[in-house]
PDB file of C-alpha atoms in Angstrom:
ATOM      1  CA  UNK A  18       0.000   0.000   0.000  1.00  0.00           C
ATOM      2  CA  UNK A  19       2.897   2.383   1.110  1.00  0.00           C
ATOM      3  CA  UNK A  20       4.685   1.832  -2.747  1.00  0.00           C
ATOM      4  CA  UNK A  21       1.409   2.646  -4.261  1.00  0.00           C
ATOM      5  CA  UNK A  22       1.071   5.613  -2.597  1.00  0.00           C
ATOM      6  CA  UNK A  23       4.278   6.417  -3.227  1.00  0.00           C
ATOM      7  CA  UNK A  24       4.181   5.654  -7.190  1.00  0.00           C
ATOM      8  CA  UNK A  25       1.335   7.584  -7.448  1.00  0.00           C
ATOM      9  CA  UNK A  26       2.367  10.061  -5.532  1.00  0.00           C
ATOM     10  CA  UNK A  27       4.979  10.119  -8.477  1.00  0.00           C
ATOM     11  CA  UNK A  28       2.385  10.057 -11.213  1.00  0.00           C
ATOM     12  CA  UNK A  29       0.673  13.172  -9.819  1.00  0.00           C
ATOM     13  CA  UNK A  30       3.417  15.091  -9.005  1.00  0.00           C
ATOM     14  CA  UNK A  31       5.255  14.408 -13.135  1.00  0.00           C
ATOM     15  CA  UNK A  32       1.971  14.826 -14.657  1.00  0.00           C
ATOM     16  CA  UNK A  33       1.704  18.063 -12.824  1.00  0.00           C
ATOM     17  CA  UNK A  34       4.968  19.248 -14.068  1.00  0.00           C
ATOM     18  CA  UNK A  35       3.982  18.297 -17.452  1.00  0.00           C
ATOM     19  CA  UNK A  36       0.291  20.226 -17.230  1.00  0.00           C
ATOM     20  CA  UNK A  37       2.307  23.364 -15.889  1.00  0.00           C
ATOM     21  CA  UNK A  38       4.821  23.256 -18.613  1.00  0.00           C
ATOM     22  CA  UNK A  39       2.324  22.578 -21.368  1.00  0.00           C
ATOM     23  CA  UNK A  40       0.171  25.553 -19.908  1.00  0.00           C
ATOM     24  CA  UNK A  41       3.707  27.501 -20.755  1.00  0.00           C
ATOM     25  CA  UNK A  42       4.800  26.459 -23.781  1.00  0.00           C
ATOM     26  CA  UNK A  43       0.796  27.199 -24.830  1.00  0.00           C
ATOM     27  CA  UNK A  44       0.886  30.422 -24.046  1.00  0.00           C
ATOM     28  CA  UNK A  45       4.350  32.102 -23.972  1.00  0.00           C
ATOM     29  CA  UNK A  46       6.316  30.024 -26.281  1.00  0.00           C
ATOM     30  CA  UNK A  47       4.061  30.127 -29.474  1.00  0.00           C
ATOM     31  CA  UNK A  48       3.156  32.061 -32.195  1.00  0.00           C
ATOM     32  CA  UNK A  49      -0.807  32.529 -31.913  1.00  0.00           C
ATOM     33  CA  UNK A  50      -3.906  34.710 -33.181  1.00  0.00           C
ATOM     34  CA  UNK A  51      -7.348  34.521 -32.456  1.00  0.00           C
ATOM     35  CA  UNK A  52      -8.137  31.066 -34.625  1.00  0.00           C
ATOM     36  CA  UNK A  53      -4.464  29.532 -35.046  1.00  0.00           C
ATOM     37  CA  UNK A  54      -1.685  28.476 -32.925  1.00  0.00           C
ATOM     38  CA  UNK A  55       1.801  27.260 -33.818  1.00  0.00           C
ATOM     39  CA  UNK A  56       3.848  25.770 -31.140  1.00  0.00           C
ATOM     40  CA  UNK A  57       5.110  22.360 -29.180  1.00  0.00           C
ATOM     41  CA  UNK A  58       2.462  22.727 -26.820  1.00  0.00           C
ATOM     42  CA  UNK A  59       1.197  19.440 -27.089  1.00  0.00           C
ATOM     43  CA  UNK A  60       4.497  17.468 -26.381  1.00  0.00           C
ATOM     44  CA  UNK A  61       4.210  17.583 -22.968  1.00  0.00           C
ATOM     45  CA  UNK A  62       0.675  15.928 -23.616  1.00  0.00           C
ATOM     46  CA  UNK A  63       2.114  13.661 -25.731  1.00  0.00           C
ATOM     47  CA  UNK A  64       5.190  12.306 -23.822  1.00  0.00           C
ATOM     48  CA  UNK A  65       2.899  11.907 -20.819  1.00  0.00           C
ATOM     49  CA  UNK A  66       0.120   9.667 -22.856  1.00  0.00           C
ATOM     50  CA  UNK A  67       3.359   7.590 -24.518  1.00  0.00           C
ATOM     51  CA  UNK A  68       5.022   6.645 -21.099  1.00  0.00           C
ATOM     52  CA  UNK A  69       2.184   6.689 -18.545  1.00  0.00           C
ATOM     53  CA  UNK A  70      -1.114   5.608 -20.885  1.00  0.00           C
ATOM     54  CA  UNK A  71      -4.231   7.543 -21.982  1.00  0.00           C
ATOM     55  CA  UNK A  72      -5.753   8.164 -18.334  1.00  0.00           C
ATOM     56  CA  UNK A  73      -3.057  10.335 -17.588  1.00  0.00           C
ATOM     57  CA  UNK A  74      -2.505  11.741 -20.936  1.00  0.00           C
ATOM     58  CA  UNK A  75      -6.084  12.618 -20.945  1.00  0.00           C
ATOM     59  CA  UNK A  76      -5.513  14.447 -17.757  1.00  0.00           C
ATOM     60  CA  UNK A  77      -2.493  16.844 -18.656  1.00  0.00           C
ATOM     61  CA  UNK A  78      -4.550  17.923 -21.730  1.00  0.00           C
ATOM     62  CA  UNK A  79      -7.726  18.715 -19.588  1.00  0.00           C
ATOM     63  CA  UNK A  80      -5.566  20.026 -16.879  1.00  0.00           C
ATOM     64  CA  UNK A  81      -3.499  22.049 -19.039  1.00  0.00           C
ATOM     65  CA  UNK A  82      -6.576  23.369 -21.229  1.00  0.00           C
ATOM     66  CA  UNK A  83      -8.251  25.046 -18.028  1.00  0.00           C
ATOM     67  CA  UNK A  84      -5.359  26.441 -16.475  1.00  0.00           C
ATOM     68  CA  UNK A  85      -4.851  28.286 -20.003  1.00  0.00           C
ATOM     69  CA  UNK A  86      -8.615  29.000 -19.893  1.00  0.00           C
ATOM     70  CA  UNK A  87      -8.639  30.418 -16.345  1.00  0.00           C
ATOM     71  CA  UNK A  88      -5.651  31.716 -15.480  1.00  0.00           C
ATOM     72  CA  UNK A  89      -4.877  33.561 -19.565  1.00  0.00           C
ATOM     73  CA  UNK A  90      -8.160  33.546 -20.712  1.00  0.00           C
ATOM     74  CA  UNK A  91      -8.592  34.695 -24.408  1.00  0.00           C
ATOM     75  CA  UNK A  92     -12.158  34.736 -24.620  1.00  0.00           C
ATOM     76  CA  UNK A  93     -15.430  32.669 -22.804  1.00  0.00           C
ATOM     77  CA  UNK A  94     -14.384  29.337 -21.975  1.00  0.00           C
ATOM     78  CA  UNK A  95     -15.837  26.882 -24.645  1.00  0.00           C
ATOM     79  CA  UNK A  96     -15.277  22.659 -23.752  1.00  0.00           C
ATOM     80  CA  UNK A  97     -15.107  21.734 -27.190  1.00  0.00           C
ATOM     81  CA  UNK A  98     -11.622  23.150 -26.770  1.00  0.00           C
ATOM     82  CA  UNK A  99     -11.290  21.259 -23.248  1.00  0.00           C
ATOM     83  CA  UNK A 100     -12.158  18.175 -25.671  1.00  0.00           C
ATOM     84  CA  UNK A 101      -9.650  18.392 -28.319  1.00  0.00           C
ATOM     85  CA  UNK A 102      -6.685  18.774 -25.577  1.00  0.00           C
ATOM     86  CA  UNK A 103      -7.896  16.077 -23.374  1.00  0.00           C
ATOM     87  CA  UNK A 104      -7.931  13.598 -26.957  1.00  0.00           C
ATOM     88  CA  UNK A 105      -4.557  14.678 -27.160  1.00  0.00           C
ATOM     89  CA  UNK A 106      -3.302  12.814 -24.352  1.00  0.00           C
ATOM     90  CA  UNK A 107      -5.845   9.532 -24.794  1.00  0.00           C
ATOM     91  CA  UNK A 108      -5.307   9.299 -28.666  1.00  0.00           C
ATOM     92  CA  UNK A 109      -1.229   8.622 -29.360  1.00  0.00           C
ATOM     93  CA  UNK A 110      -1.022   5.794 -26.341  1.00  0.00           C
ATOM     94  CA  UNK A 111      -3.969   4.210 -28.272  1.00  0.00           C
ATOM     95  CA  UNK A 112      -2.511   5.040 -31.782  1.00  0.00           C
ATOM     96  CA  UNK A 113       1.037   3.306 -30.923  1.00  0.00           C
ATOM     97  CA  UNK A 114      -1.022   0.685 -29.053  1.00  0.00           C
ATOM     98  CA  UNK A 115      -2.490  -0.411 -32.468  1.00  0.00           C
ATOM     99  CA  UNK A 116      -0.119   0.417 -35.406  1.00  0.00           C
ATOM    100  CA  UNK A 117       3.404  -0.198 -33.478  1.00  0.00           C
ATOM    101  CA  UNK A 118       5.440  -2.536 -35.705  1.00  0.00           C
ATOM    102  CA  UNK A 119       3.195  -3.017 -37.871  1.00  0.00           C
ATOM    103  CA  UNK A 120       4.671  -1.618 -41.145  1.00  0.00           C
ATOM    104  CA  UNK A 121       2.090  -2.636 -43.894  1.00  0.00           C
ATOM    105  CA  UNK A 122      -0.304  -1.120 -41.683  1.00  0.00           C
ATOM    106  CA  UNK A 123       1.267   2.008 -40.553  1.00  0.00           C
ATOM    107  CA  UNK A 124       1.777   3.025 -44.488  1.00  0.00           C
ATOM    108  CA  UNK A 125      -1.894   2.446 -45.222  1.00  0.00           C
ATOM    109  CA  UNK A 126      -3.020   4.589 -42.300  1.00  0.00           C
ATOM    110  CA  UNK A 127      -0.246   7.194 -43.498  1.00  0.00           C
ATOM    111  CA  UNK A 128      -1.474   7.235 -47.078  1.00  0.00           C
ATOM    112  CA  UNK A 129      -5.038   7.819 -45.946  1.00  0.00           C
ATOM    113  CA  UNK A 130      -3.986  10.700 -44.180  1.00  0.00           C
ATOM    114  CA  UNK A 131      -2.092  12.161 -46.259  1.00  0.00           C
ATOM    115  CA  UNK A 132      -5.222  11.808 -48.610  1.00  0.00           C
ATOM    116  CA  UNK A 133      -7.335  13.335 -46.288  1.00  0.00           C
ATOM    117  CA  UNK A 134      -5.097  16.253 -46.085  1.00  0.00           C
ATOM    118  CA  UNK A 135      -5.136  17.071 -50.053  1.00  0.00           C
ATOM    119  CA  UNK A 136      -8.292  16.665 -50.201  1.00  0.00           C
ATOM    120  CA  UNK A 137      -8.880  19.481 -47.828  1.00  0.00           C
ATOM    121  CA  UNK A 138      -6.128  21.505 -49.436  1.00  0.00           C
ATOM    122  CA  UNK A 139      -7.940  20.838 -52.748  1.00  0.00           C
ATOM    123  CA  UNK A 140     -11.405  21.790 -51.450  1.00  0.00           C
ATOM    124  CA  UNK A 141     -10.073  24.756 -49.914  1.00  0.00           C
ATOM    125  CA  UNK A 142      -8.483  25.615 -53.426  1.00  0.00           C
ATOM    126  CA  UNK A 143     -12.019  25.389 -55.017  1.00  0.00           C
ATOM    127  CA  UNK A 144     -13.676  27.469 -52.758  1.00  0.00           C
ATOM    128  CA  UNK A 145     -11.490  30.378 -51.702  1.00  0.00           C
ATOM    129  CA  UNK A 146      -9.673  32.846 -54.179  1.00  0.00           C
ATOM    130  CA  UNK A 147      -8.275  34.829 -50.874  1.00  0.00           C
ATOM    131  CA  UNK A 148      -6.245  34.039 -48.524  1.00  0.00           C
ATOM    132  CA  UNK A 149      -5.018  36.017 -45.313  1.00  0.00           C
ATOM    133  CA  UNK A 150      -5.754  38.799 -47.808  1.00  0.00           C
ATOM    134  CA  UNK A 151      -3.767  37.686 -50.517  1.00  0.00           C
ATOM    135  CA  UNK A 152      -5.114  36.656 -54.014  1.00  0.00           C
ATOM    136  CA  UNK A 153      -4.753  33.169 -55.124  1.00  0.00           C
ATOM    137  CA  UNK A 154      -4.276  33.150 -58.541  1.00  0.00           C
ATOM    138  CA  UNK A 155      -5.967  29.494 -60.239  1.00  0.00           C
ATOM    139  CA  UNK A 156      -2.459  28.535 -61.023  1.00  0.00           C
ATOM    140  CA  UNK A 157      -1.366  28.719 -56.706  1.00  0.00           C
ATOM    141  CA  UNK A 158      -4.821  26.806 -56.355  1.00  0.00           C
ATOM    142  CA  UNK A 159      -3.742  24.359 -58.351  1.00  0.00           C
ATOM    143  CA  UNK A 160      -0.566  23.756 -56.788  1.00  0.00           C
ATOM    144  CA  UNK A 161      -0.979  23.761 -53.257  1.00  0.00           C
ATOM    145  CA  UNK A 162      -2.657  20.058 -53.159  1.00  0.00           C
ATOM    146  CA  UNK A 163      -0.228  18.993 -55.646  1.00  0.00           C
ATOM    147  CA  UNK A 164       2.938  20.584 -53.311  1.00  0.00           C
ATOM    148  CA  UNK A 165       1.500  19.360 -50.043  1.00  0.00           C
ATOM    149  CA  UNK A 166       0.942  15.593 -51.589  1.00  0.00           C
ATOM    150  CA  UNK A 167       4.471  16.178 -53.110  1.00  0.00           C
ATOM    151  CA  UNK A 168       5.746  16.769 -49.424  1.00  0.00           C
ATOM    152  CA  UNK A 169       4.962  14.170 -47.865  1.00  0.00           C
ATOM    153  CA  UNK A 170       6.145  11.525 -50.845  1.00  0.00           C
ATOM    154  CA  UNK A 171       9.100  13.498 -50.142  1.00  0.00           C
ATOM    155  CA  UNK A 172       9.215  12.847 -46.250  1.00  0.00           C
ATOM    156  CA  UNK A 173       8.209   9.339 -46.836  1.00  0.00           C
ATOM    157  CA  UNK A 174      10.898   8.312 -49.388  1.00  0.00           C
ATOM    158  CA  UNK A 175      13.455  10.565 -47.072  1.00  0.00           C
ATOM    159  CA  UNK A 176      12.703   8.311 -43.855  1.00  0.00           C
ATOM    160  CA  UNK A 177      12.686   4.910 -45.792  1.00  0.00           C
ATOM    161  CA  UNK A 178      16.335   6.224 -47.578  1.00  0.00           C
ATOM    162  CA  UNK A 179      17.798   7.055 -43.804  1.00  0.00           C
ATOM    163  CA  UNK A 180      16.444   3.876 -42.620  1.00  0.00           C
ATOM    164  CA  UNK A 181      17.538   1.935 -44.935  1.00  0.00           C
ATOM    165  CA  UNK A 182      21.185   3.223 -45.922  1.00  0.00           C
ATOM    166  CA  UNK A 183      22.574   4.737 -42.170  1.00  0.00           C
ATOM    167  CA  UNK A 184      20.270   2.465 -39.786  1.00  0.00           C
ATOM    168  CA  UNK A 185      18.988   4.906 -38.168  1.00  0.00           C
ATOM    169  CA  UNK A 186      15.379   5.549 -36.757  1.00  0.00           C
ATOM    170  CA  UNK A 187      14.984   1.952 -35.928  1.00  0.00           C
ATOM    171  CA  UNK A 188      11.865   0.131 -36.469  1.00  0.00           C
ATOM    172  CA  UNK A 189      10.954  -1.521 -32.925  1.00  0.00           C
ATOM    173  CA  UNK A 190       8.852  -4.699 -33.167  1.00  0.00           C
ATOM    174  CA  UNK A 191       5.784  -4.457 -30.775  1.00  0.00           C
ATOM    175  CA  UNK A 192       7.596  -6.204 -27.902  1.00  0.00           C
ATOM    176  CA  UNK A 193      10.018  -3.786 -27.603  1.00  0.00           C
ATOM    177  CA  UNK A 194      10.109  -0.506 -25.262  1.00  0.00           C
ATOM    178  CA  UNK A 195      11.223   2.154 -28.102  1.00  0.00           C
ATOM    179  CA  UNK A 196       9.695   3.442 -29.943  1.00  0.00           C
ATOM    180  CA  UNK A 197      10.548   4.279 -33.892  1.00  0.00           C
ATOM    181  CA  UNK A 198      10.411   8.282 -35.262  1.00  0.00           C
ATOM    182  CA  UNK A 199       7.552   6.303 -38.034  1.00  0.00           C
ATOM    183  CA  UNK A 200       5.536   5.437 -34.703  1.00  0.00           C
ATOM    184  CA  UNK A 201       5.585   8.660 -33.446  1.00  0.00           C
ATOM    185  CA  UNK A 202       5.145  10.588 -36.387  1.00  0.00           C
ATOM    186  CA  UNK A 203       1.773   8.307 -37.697  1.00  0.00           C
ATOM    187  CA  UNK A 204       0.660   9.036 -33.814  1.00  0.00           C
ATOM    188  CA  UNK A 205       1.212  12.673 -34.012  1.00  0.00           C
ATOM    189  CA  UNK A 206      -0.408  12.441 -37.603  1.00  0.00           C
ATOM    190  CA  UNK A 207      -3.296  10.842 -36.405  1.00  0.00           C
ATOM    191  CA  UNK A 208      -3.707  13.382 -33.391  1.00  0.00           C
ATOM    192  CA  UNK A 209      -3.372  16.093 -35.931  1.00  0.00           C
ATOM    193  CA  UNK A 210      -5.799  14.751 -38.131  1.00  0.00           C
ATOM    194  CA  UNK A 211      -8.790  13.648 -35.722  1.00  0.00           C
ATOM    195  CA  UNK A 212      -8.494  17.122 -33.481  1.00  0.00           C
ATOM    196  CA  UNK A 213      -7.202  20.059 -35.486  1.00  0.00           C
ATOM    197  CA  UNK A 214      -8.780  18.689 -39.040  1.00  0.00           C
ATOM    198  CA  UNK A 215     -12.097  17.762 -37.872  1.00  0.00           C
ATOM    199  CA  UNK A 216     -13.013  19.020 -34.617  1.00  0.00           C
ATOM    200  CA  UNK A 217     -11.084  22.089 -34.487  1.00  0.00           C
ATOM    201  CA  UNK A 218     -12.965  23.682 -36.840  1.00  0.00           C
ATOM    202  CA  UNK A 219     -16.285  22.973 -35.722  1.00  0.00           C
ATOM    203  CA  UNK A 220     -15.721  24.866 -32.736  1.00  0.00           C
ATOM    204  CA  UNK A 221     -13.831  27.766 -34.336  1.00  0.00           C
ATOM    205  CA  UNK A 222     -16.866  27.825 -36.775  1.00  0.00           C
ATOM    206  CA  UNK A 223     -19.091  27.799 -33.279  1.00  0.00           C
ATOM    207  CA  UNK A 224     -17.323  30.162 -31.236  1.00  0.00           C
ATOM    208  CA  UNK A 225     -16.253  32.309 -33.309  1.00  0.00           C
ATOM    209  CA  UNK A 226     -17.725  31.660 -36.802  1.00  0.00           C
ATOM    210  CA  UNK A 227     -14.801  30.858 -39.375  1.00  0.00           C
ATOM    211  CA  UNK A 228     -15.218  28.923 -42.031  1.00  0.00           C
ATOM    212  CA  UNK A 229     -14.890  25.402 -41.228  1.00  0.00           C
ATOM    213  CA  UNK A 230     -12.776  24.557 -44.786  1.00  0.00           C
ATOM    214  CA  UNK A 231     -10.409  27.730 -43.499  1.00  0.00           C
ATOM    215  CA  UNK A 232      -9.732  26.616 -40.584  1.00  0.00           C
ATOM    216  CA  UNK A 233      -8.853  22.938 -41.572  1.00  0.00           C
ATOM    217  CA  UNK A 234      -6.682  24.184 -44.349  1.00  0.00           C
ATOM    218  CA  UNK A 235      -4.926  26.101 -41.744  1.00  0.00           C
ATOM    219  CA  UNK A 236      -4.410  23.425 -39.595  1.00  0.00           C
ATOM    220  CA  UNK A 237      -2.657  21.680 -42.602  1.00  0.00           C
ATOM    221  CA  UNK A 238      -0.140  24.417 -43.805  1.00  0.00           C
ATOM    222  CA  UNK A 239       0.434  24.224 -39.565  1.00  0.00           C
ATOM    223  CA  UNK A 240       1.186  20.434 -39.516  1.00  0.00           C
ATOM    224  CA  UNK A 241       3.495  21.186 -42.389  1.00  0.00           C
ATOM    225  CA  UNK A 242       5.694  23.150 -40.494  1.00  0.00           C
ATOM    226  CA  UNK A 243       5.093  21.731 -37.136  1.00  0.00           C
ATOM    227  CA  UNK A 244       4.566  18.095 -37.267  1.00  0.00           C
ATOM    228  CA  UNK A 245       8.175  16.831 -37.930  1.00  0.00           C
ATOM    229  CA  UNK A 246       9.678  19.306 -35.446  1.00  0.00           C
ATOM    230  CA  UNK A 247       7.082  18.179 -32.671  1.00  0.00           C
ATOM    231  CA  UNK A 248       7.496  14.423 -33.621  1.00  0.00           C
ATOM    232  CA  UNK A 249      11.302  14.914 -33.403  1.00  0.00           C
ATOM    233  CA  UNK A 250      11.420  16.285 -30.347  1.00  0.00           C
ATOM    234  CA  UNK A 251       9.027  13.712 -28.575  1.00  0.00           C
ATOM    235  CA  UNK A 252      10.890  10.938 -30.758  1.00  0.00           C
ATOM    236  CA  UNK A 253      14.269  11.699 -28.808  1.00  0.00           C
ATOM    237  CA  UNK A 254      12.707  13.059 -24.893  1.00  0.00           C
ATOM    238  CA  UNK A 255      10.741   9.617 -24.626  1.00  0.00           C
ATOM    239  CA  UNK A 256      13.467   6.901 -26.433  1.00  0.00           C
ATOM    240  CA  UNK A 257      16.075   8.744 -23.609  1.00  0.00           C
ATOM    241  CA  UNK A 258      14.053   8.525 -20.533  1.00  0.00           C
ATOM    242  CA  UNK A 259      12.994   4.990 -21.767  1.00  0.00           C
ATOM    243  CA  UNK A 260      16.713   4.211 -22.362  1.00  0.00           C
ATOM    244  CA  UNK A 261      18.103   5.969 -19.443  1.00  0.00           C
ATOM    245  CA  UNK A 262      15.608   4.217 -16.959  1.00  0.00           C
ATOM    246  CA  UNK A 263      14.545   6.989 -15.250  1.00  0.00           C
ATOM    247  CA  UNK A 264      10.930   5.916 -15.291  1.00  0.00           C
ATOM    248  CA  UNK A 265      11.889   2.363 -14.187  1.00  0.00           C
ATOM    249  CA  UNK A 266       9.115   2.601 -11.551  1.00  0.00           C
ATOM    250  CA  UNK A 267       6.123   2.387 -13.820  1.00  0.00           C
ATOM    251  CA  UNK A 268       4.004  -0.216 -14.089  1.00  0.00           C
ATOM    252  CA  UNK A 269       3.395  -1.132 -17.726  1.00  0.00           C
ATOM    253  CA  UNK A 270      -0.232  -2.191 -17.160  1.00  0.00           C
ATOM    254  CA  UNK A 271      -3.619  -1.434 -19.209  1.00  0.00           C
ATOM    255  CA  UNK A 272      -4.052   1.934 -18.271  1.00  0.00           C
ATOM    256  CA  UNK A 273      -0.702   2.570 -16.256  1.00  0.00           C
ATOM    257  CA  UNK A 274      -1.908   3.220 -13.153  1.00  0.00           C
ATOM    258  CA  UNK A 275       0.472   1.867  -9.896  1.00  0.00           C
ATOM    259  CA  UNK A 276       0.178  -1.397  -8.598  1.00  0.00           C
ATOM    260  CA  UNK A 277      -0.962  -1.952  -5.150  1.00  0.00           C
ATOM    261  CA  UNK A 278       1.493  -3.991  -2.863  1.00  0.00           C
TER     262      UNK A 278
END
């Protein structure tokens, strides 16, 4: 009883340090306006769901989403918003949980998305002639699916020509403990994807009434500059605690929550 009280004792007090410094990085260390934020935010929320499971993922998001809401608020609190943070820390432990060493798999989901994606760049393209005041001439609209499909071919054949000729960016079968920059990217993808593609802007369109095809097209040019940084940096913070057994104390159980002995 003492070690369980002790462990989670632990829990709390890391997943506290993580809420505070996502609440930081959220609003002092990104570059933000009224519909759109770019940042790492959400590595903090991230890391946490990876090593210590959705229930405590979940919790940093939520946590993390009403300190930011309370404490800096930037308008009336809406929980759609409270939502999309607290999927943030349940969705990549169940995302690495399903496609982890699975390669055939992984490049399925990954091709899916990435359709998803030009497909919103393309319907945005259709739509809008302006954008952020700036006229898109037919020949831009035109280009901008084809450059953002031509992207990530690009990142894909990149990662499978570093993996392949320097060994690096291992692919971990699902036994292992480590996990490979592919896993972490696909869950980051699939975050991306499901919250700031989808859900995102339904609430923007709620709240503050953008147009839902803007605000998902802005969420894509986002993930194009923000999604390999934010996978990197998760990729290396959790394979170095994990390797440096720092976290040796968790209990790698269904939901991660201490044993009691």
């Amino acid at each position: 009883m003492k070690r369980y009280l002790a462990n989670l004792t632990k829990y709390v007090s890391i997943c506290s340090i993580m809420m505070a410094l996502s609440f930081v990085l959220n609003r002092y260390v990104s570059i933000s306006s009224t519909w759109f934020r770019i940042g790492i935010s959400s590595t903090p929320i991230v890391i946490t769901s990876v090593l210590f499971g959705p229930l405590w993922g979940g919790l940093v998001g939520l946590g993390s989403d009403l300190l930011a809401a309370f404490l800096v608020p930037q308008g009336a609190y809406f929980i759609g918003y409270s939502i999309d943070t607290t999927l943030m820390g349940v969705l990549p432990w169940l995302s690495l949980r399903l496609f982890k060493g699975r390669s055939k798999t992984k490049f399925v989901i990954y091709t899916i998305l990435v359709a998803v994606t030009c497909a919103i760049s393309i319907a945005f393209c259709s739509e809008f002639d302006v954008f952020k005041k700036q006229n898109l001439e037919l020949y831009i609209r035109i280009l901008i699916p084809i450059g953002v499909a031509i992207y990530y071919v690009i990142l894909f054949v990149i990662y499978q020509f570093i993996l392949k000729k320097q060994g690096r960016f291992k692919v971990f079968v699902r036994e292992d403990e480590k996990y490979s920059l592919s896993d972490i990217y696909l869950a980051i993808f699939i975050n991306h994807s499901i919250i700031s593609l989808f859900l995102l802007p339904a609430w923007n369109l709620i709240t503050v009434e953008i147009n839902y095809l803007l605000t998902s097209f802005t969420q894509v040019i986002i993930f194009l500059v923000s999604g390999l940084v934010n996978s990197l940096i998760v990729y290396f913070v959790i394979n170095s605690i994990i390797q440096s057994k720092i976290l040796s104390w968790v209990k790698l159980k269904k939901y991660n929550l201490p044993t009691k002995k």
